[in-house]
CSV table of C-alpha atoms in Angstrom, one decimal:
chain,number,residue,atom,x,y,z
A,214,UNK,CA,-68.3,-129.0,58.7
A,215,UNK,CA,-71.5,-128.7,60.9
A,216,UNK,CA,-72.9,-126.5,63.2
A,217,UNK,CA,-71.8,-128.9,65.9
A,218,UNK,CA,-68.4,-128.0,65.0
A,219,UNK,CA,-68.1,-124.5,65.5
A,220,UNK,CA,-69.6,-125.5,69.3
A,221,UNK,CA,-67.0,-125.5,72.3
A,222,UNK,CA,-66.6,-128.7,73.7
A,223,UNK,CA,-68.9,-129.4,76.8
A,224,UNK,CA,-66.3,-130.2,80.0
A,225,UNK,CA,-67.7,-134.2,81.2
A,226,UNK,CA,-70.1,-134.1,83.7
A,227,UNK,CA,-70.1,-135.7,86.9
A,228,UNK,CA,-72.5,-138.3,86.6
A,229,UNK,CA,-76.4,-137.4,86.5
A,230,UNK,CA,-78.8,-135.0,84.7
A,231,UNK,CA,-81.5,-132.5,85.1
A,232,UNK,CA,-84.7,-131.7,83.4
A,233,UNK,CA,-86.3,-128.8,85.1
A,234,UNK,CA,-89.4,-127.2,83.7
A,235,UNK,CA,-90.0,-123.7,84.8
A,236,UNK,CA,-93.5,-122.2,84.4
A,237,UNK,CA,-93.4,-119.3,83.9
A,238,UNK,CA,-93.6,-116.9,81.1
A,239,UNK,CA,-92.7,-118.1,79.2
A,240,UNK,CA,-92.3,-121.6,79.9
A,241,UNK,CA,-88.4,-122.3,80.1
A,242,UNK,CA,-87.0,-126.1,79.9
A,243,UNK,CA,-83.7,-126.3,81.4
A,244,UNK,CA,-82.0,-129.4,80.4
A,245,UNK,CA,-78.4,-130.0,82.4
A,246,UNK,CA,-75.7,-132.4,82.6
A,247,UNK,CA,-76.8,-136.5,81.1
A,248,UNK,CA,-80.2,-135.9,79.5
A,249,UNK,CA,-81.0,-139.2,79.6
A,250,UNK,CA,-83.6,-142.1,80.6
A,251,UNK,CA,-82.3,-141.3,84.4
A,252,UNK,CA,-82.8,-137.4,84.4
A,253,UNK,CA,-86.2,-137.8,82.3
A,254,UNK,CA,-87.7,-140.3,85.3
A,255,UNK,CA,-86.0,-137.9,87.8
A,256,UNK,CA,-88.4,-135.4,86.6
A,257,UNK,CA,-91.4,-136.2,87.6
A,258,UNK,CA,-94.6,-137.5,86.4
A,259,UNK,CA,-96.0,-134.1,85.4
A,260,UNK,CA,-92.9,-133.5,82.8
A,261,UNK,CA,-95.0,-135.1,79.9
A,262,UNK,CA,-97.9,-132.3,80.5
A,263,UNK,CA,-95.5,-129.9,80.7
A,264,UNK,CA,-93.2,-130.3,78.2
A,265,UNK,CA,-96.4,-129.3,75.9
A,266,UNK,CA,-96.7,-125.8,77.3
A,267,UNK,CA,-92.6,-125.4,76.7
A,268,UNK,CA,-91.8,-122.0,74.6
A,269,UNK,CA,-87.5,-122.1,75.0
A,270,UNK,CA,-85.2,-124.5,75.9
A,271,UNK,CA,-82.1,-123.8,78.1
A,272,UNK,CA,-79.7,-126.5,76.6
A,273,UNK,CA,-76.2,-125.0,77.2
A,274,UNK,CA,-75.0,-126.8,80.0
A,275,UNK,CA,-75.6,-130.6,78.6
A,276,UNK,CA,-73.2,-133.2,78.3
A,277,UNK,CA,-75.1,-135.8,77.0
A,278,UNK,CA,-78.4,-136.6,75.3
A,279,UNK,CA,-79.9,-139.7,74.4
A,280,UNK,CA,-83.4,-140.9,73.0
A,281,UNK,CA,-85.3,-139.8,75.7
A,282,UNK,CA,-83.6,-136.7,76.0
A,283,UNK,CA,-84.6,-136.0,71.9
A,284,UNK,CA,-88.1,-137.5,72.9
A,285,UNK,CA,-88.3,-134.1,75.5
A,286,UNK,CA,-87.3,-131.9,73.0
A,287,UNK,CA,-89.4,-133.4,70.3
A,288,UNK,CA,-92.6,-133.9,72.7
A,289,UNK,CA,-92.1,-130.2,72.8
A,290,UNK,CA,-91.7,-129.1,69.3
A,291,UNK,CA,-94.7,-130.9,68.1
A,292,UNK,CA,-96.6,-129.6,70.7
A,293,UNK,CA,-95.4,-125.9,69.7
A,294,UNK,CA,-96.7,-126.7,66.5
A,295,UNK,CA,-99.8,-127.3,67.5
A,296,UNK,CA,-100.4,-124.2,69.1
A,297,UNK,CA,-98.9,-122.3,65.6
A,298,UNK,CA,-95.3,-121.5,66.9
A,299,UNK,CA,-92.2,-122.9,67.5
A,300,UNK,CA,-89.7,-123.8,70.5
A,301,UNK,CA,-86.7,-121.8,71.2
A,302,UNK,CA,-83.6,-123.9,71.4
A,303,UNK,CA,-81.1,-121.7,73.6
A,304,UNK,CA,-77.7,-121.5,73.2
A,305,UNK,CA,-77.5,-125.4,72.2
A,306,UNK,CA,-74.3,-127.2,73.4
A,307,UNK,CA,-72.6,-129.2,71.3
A,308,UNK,CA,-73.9,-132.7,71.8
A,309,UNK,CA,-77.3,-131.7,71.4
A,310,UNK,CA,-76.4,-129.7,68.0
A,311,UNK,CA,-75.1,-133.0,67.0
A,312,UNK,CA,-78.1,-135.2,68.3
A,313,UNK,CA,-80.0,-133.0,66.3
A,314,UNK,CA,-78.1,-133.3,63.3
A,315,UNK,CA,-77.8,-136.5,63.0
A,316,UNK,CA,-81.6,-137.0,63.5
A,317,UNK,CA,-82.4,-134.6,61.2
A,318,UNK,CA,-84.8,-132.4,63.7
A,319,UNK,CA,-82.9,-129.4,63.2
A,320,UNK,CA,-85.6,-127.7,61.4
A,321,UNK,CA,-87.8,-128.3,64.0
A,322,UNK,CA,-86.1,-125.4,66.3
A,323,UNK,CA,-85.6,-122.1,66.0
A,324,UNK,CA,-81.6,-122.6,67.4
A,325,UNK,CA,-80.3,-119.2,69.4
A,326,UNK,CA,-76.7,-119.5,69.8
């Protein structure tokens, strides 16, 4: 049993994704709905800069995640690392506990369920 099993299942989306990067303090990704190539481009060209500034992650409401949606959340982490700290995965749904898992980048978040 994983971690990804004790997770609710995520009701299907609609179609579509969002990647909204909030800059504040601290600086909050919100990742909704398909996290995939589509929602990354939809972003914007200023995502990449920003993801490296991103303390917490808002990942509750997705209902899919591909490469590109990992490549966000590990563009991220490694920048986190940089600075000396680590990103803040919030309240994870399930299909981006198991993207994790089965990439092994678990470790690389500090998960708050």
């Amino acid at each position: 049993m994983t971690a990804a099993d004790d997770l609710p299942p995520v009701e299907p989306s609609t179609g579509g994704g969002a990647v909204v990067l909030d800059v504040g303090d601290p600086t909050l990704l919100h990742l909704r709905g398909e996290v995939d190539l589509h929602a990354v481009e939809t972003a914007g060209p200023d995502l990449d800069a920003g993801l490296r500034r991103v303390e917490a992650v808002d990942a509750r409401e997705v209902t899919f995640i591909d490469s590109m949606g990992l490549h966000c959340l590990i563009t991220a982490a490694v920048a986190a690392r940089e600075r000396g700290t680590r990103v803040r995965l919030l309240r994870p749904s399930r299909p981006v506990v198991q993207m994790l898992e089965v990439t092994a980048m678990t470790d690389f978040f500090d998960v708050e369920a």
